[in-house]
């Protein structure tokens, strides 16, 4: 059974860097699927942040592109999110998710439980 | 950037049919997915490829997509269907990314 688990600091100060890790079990980050980060501010909708492919190629939401980096550590079977220069507007539940299916019809078939990150001094 | 617009809320009596729309420019040319999200939980895929259901999703959930509107229909609504629902597409324009709809809260009366 494939599972995703987010981990990282729950509280980040404004202007600092948010860093989260998603640990994959039951699948490999080196498999030919895309691994994503998605967030949801409290009481609001879903926003796709970006993905990484097993080859290392990445794609980011244009609205966040200047502040986002997604990377993968195949030895630990993890992929990570770094979001720089955070503000309270970055307060959200952050989900990691797997994309499955054929381009461009792919979909998010597996999600982590999500972790709430609060940006506050 | 590409925008998908959904009604903020839909109310439906048990046993009736709930219809949730998702409007986007030429959305009929894109493959639409639908996710169900209950409070405090991660979203769950209920429809992909416009109208296909993953295993384990009841036949009561169906989807369609034509023109500028995709539709999720929930037949014979049950109390357990109360949740937020989001449509989603892949935007193949210059932005190249996943786009979610604004979300619809389904309330079972």
Tab-separated table of C-alpha atoms in Angstrom:
chain	number	residue	atom	x	y	z
A	1	UNK	CA	0.000	0.000	0.000
A	2	UNK	CA	1.466	3.306	-1.086
A	3	UNK	CA	1.530	6.056	1.506
A	4	UNK	CA	2.778	9.634	1.606
A	5	UNK	CA	3.688	11.448	4.819
A	6	UNK	CA	4.529	15.130	5.145
A	7	UNK	CA	6.919	16.340	7.822
A	8	UNK	CA	8.617	19.562	8.829
A	9	UNK	CA	8.325	22.620	11.073
A	10	UNK	CA	4.776	23.707	11.843
A	11	UNK	CA	5.713	27.303	12.609
A	12	UNK	CA	7.823	29.565	10.425
A	13	UNK	CA	8.627	33.222	10.961
A	14	UNK	CA	7.850	35.833	8.293
A	15	UNK	CA	10.645	36.360	5.749
A	16	UNK	CA	12.170	32.987	6.612
A	17	UNK	CA	12.165	29.732	4.639
A	18	UNK	CA	9.539	27.002	4.798
A	19	UNK	CA	10.908	23.501	4.354
A	20	UNK	CA	8.834	20.320	4.153
A	21	UNK	CA	9.597	16.716	3.278
A	22	UNK	CA	7.312	14.019	1.909
A	23	UNK	CA	8.312	10.446	2.676
A	24	UNK	CA	7.067	7.858	0.189
A	25	UNK	CA	6.422	4.279	1.213
A	26	UNK	CA	5.260	1.487	-1.062
A	27	UNK	CA	6.502	3.251	-4.200
A	28	UNK	CA	9.751	4.843	-5.361
A	29	UNK	CA	10.393	8.515	-6.039
A	30	UNK	CA	12.476	7.152	-8.908
A	31	UNK	CA	9.421	5.642	-10.586
A	32	UNK	CA	8.081	7.359	-13.692
A	33	UNK	CA	5.399	9.401	-11.979
A	34	UNK	CA	5.259	13.006	-10.861
A	35	UNK	CA	5.485	14.012	-7.227
A	36	UNK	CA	3.631	17.171	-6.248
A	37	UNK	CA	3.113	19.745	-3.546
A	38	UNK	CA	-0.335	21.316	-3.120
A	39	UNK	CA	-1.489	23.714	-0.434
A	40	UNK	CA	-4.756	24.930	1.054
A	41	UNK	CA	-5.031	28.087	3.183
A	42	UNK	CA	-7.459	27.704	6.093
A	43	UNK	CA	-11.035	27.833	4.852
A	44	UNK	CA	-9.973	28.267	1.241
A	45	UNK	CA	-9.391	26.247	-1.914
A	46	UNK	CA	-6.580	24.116	-3.266
A	47	UNK	CA	-3.506	25.560	-4.967
A	48	UNK	CA	-0.983	23.479	-6.880
A	49	UNK	CA	2.594	24.465	-6.006
A	50	UNK	CA	4.676	22.288	-8.317
A	51	UNK	CA	6.043	18.857	-9.145
A	52	UNK	CA	9.236	16.918	-9.680
A	53	UNK	CA	9.710	14.020	-12.064
A	54	UNK	CA	12.053	11.113	-11.423
A	55	UNK	CA	14.465	12.543	-13.968
A	56	UNK	CA	14.781	15.624	-11.793
A	57	UNK	CA	12.786	17.918	-14.048
A	58	UNK	CA	10.472	20.295	-12.240
A	59	UNK	CA	7.506	22.536	-12.988
A	60	UNK	CA	6.151	25.236	-10.706
A	61	UNK	CA	3.039	27.354	-10.383
A	62	UNK	CA	3.959	30.667	-12.051
A	63	UNK	CA	2.583	32.595	-9.079
A	64	UNK	CA	5.108	30.929	-6.750
A	65	UNK	CA	7.920	30.076	-9.134
A	66	UNK	CA	10.346	32.715	-7.893
A	67	UNK	CA	10.203	31.349	-4.315
A	68	UNK	CA	9.803	27.586	-4.785
A	69	UNK	CA	12.225	24.705	-5.140
A	70	UNK	CA	11.209	21.042	-5.204
A	71	UNK	CA	13.888	18.367	-4.993
A	72	UNK	CA	14.113	14.626	-4.441
A	73	UNK	CA	16.387	12.382	-2.385
A	74	UNK	CA	16.227	8.920	-3.908
A	75	UNK	CA	18.362	7.377	-1.163
A	76	UNK	CA	15.734	8.320	1.414
A	77	UNK	CA	12.764	7.934	-0.954
A	78	UNK	CA	11.684	11.468	-0.177
A	79	UNK	CA	10.937	14.671	-2.017
A	80	UNK	CA	11.016	18.121	-0.515
A	81	UNK	CA	9.578	21.612	-0.789
A	82	UNK	CA	11.400	24.837	-0.083
A	83	UNK	CA	9.464	28.107	-0.073
A	84	UNK	CA	11.480	31.233	0.617
A	85	UNK	CA	10.554	34.671	1.967
A	86	UNK	CA	7.305	33.472	3.486
A	87	UNK	CA	4.517	35.773	4.667
A	88	UNK	CA	1.338	35.064	6.653
A	89	UNK	CA	-0.364	34.475	3.278
A	90	UNK	CA	1.668	31.266	3.012
A	91	UNK	CA	-0.088	29.843	6.058
A	92	UNK	CA	-1.779	26.701	4.780
A	93	UNK	CA	-2.146	22.957	4.982
A	94	UNK	CA	0.536	21.559	2.696
A	95	UNK	CA	-0.159	18.261	0.951
A	96	UNK	CA	2.164	16.050	-1.026
A	97	UNK	CA	0.525	14.047	-3.789
A	98	UNK	CA	1.307	11.616	-6.596
A	99	UNK	CA	0.273	12.263	-10.179
A	100	UNK	CA	-0.807	9.224	-12.133
A	101	UNK	CA	-2.024	8.602	-15.664
A	102	UNK	CA	-1.064	9.722	-19.138
A	103	UNK	CA	-0.177	13.301	-19.997
A	104	UNK	CA	-2.236	15.543	-20.175
A	105	UNK	CA	-4.983	13.478	-18.601
A	106	UNK	CA	-3.061	12.690	-15.431
A	107	UNK	CA	-4.640	13.140	-12.018
A	108	UNK	CA	-3.755	13.132	-8.323
A	109	UNK	CA	-4.453	9.580	-7.246
A	110	UNK	CA	-2.701	9.559	-3.888
A	111	UNK	CA	-2.364	12.268	-1.236
A	112	UNK	CA	-0.627	12.664	2.084
A	113	UNK	CA	-2.711	13.650	5.089
A	114	UNK	CA	-1.366	17.185	4.964
A	115	UNK	CA	0.450	19.312	7.501
A	116	UNK	CA	-0.538	22.774	8.705
A	117	UNK	CA	2.251	25.324	8.500
A	118	UNK	CA	1.673	28.656	10.177
A	119	UNK	CA	3.688	31.734	9.299
A	120	UNK	CA	3.804	34.006	12.304
A	121	UNK	CA	6.300	35.851	14.445
B	1	UNK	CA	-3.868	32.177	-16.023
B	2	UNK	CA	-6.650	29.656	-16.544
B	3	UNK	CA	-9.644	29.978	-14.208
B	4	UNK	CA	-12.234	27.374	-13.240
B	5	UNK	CA	-15.369	28.753	-11.609
B	6	UNK	CA	-17.683	26.719	-9.392
B	7	UNK	CA	-20.771	27.731	-7.392
B	8	UNK	CA	-19.764	28.275	-3.752
B	9	UNK	CA	-22.493	26.034	-2.413
B	10	UNK	CA	-25.125	23.493	-3.369
B	11	UNK	CA	-27.833	22.209	-1.044
B	12	UNK	CA	-29.697	18.977	-1.676
B	13	UNK	CA	-32.133	16.745	0.185
B	14	UNK	CA	-31.229	13.119	0.839
B	15	UNK	CA	-32.155	10.866	-2.059
B	16	UNK	CA	-32.180	13.740	-4.545
B	17	UNK	CA	-29.614	14.721	-7.170
B	18	UNK	CA	-26.821	17.244	-6.670
B	19	UNK	CA	-25.341	18.962	-9.707
B	20	UNK	CA	-22.044	20.856	-9.459
B	21	UNK	CA	-20.772	22.878	-12.390
B	22	UNK	CA	-17.243	23.879	-13.293
B	23	UNK	CA	-16.879	26.632	-15.855
B	24	UNK	CA	-13.736	27.404	-17.801
B	25	UNK	CA	-12.833	28.688	-21.250
B	26	UNK	CA	-13.100	25.734	-23.608
B	27	UNK	CA	-13.024	23.332	-20.663
B	28	UNK	CA	-14.661	20.804	-22.977
B	29	UNK	CA	-11.291	20.465	-24.670
B	30	UNK	CA	-9.586	19.561	-21.421
B	31	UNK	CA	-9.811	16.459	-19.298
B	32	UNK	CA	-11.581	17.313	-16.040
B	33	UNK	CA	-11.035	15.599	-12.714
B	34	UNK	CA	-13.165	15.946	-9.595
B	35	UNK	CA	-12.078	15.596	-5.967
B	36	UNK	CA	-14.129	15.221	-2.796
B	37	UNK	CA	-12.719	16.699	0.409
B	38	UNK	CA	-14.259	16.149	3.822
B	39	UNK	CA	-13.297	18.375	6.779
B	40	UNK	CA	-9.803	17.735	8.056
B	41	UNK	CA	-9.029	15.204	5.327
B	42	UNK	CA	-7.074	15.126	2.119
B	43	UNK	CA	-8.983	15.286	-1.165
B	44	UNK	CA	-10.085	12.035	-2.781
B	45	UNK	CA	-10.375	11.554	-6.539
B	46	UNK	CA	-13.971	10.747	-7.536
B	47	UNK	CA	-13.893	11.377	-11.313
B	48	UNK	CA	-11.078	11.448	-13.894
B	49	UNK	CA	-11.001	11.620	-17.688
B	50	UNK	CA	-14.207	13.710	-17.432
B	51	UNK	CA	-16.438	10.776	-16.509
B	52	UNK	CA	-14.438	7.768	-15.287
B	53	UNK	CA	-14.701	6.601	-11.686
B	54	UNK	CA	-11.770	5.173	-9.724
B	55	UNK	CA	-12.389	1.827	-8.111
B	56	UNK	CA	-14.342	2.178	-4.904
B	57	UNK	CA	-16.266	5.281	-5.983
B	58	UNK	CA	-20.029	4.615	-6.133
B	59	UNK	CA	-21.843	4.690	-9.455
B	60	UNK	CA	-23.922	7.506	-7.990
B	61	UNK	CA	-21.058	9.811	-8.952
B	62	UNK	CA	-20.931	10.733	-12.625
B	63	UNK	CA	-19.274	13.403	-14.729
B	64	UNK	CA	-19.648	15.106	-18.066
B	65	UNK	CA	-17.815	17.833	-19.949
B	66	UNK	CA	-18.825	19.861	-22.962
B	67	UNK	CA	-18.321	23.365	-24.278
B	68	UNK	CA	-17.274	25.610	-21.419
B	69	UNK	CA	-18.773	23.602	-18.562
B	70	UNK	CA	-17.957	20.368	-16.792
B	71	UNK	CA	-20.516	18.839	-14.452
B	72	UNK	CA	-20.338	16.492	-11.488
B	73	UNK	CA	-23.629	14.779	-10.694
B	74	UNK	CA	-24.299	12.954	-7.478
B	75	UNK	CA	-27.441	10.832	-7.650
B	76	UNK	CA	-29.413	9.553	-4.672
B	77	UNK	CA	-27.456	11.810	-2.357
B	78	UNK	CA	-26.522	10.460	1.051
B	79	UNK	CA	-25.477	12.252	4.218
B	80	UNK	CA	-21.937	10.971	3.683
B	81	UNK	CA	-21.668	12.930	0.435
B	82	UNK	CA	-21.569	16.201	2.360
B	83	UNK	CA	-18.168	17.659	1.509
B	84	UNK	CA	-16.283	20.178	-0.593
B	85	UNK	CA	-15.832	19.287	-4.246
B	86	UNK	CA	-13.130	20.626	-6.552
B	87	UNK	CA	-12.746	20.314	-10.284
B	88	UNK	CA	-9.265	20.327	-11.783
B	89	UNK	CA	-7.588	20.450	-15.186
B	90	UNK	CA	-4.138	20.572	-16.674
B	91	UNK	CA	-3.588	23.971	-18.275
B	92	UNK	CA	-1.680	23.484	-21.507
B	93	UNK	CA	-1.298	27.175	-22.241
B	94	UNK	CA	1.949	28.987	-21.661
B	95	UNK	CA	1.562	28.562	-17.883
B	96	UNK	CA	1.602	24.753	-18.088
B	97	UNK	CA	0.282	23.683	-14.734
B	98	UNK	CA	-2.481	22.096	-12.720
B	99	UNK	CA	-5.460	24.338	-11.991
B	100	UNK	CA	-8.156	23.723	-9.382
B	101	UNK	CA	-11.640	25.114	-9.412
B	102	UNK	CA	-12.842	27.465	-6.712
B	103	UNK	CA	-14.620	24.666	-4.879
B	104	UNK	CA	-18.244	23.869	-4.011
B	105	UNK	CA	-19.600	22.947	-0.604
B	106	UNK	CA	-22.358	20.352	-0.849
B	107	UNK	CA	-24.762	20.430	2.067
B	108	UNK	CA	-27.198	17.583	2.600
B	109	UNK	CA	-30.369	18.981	4.118
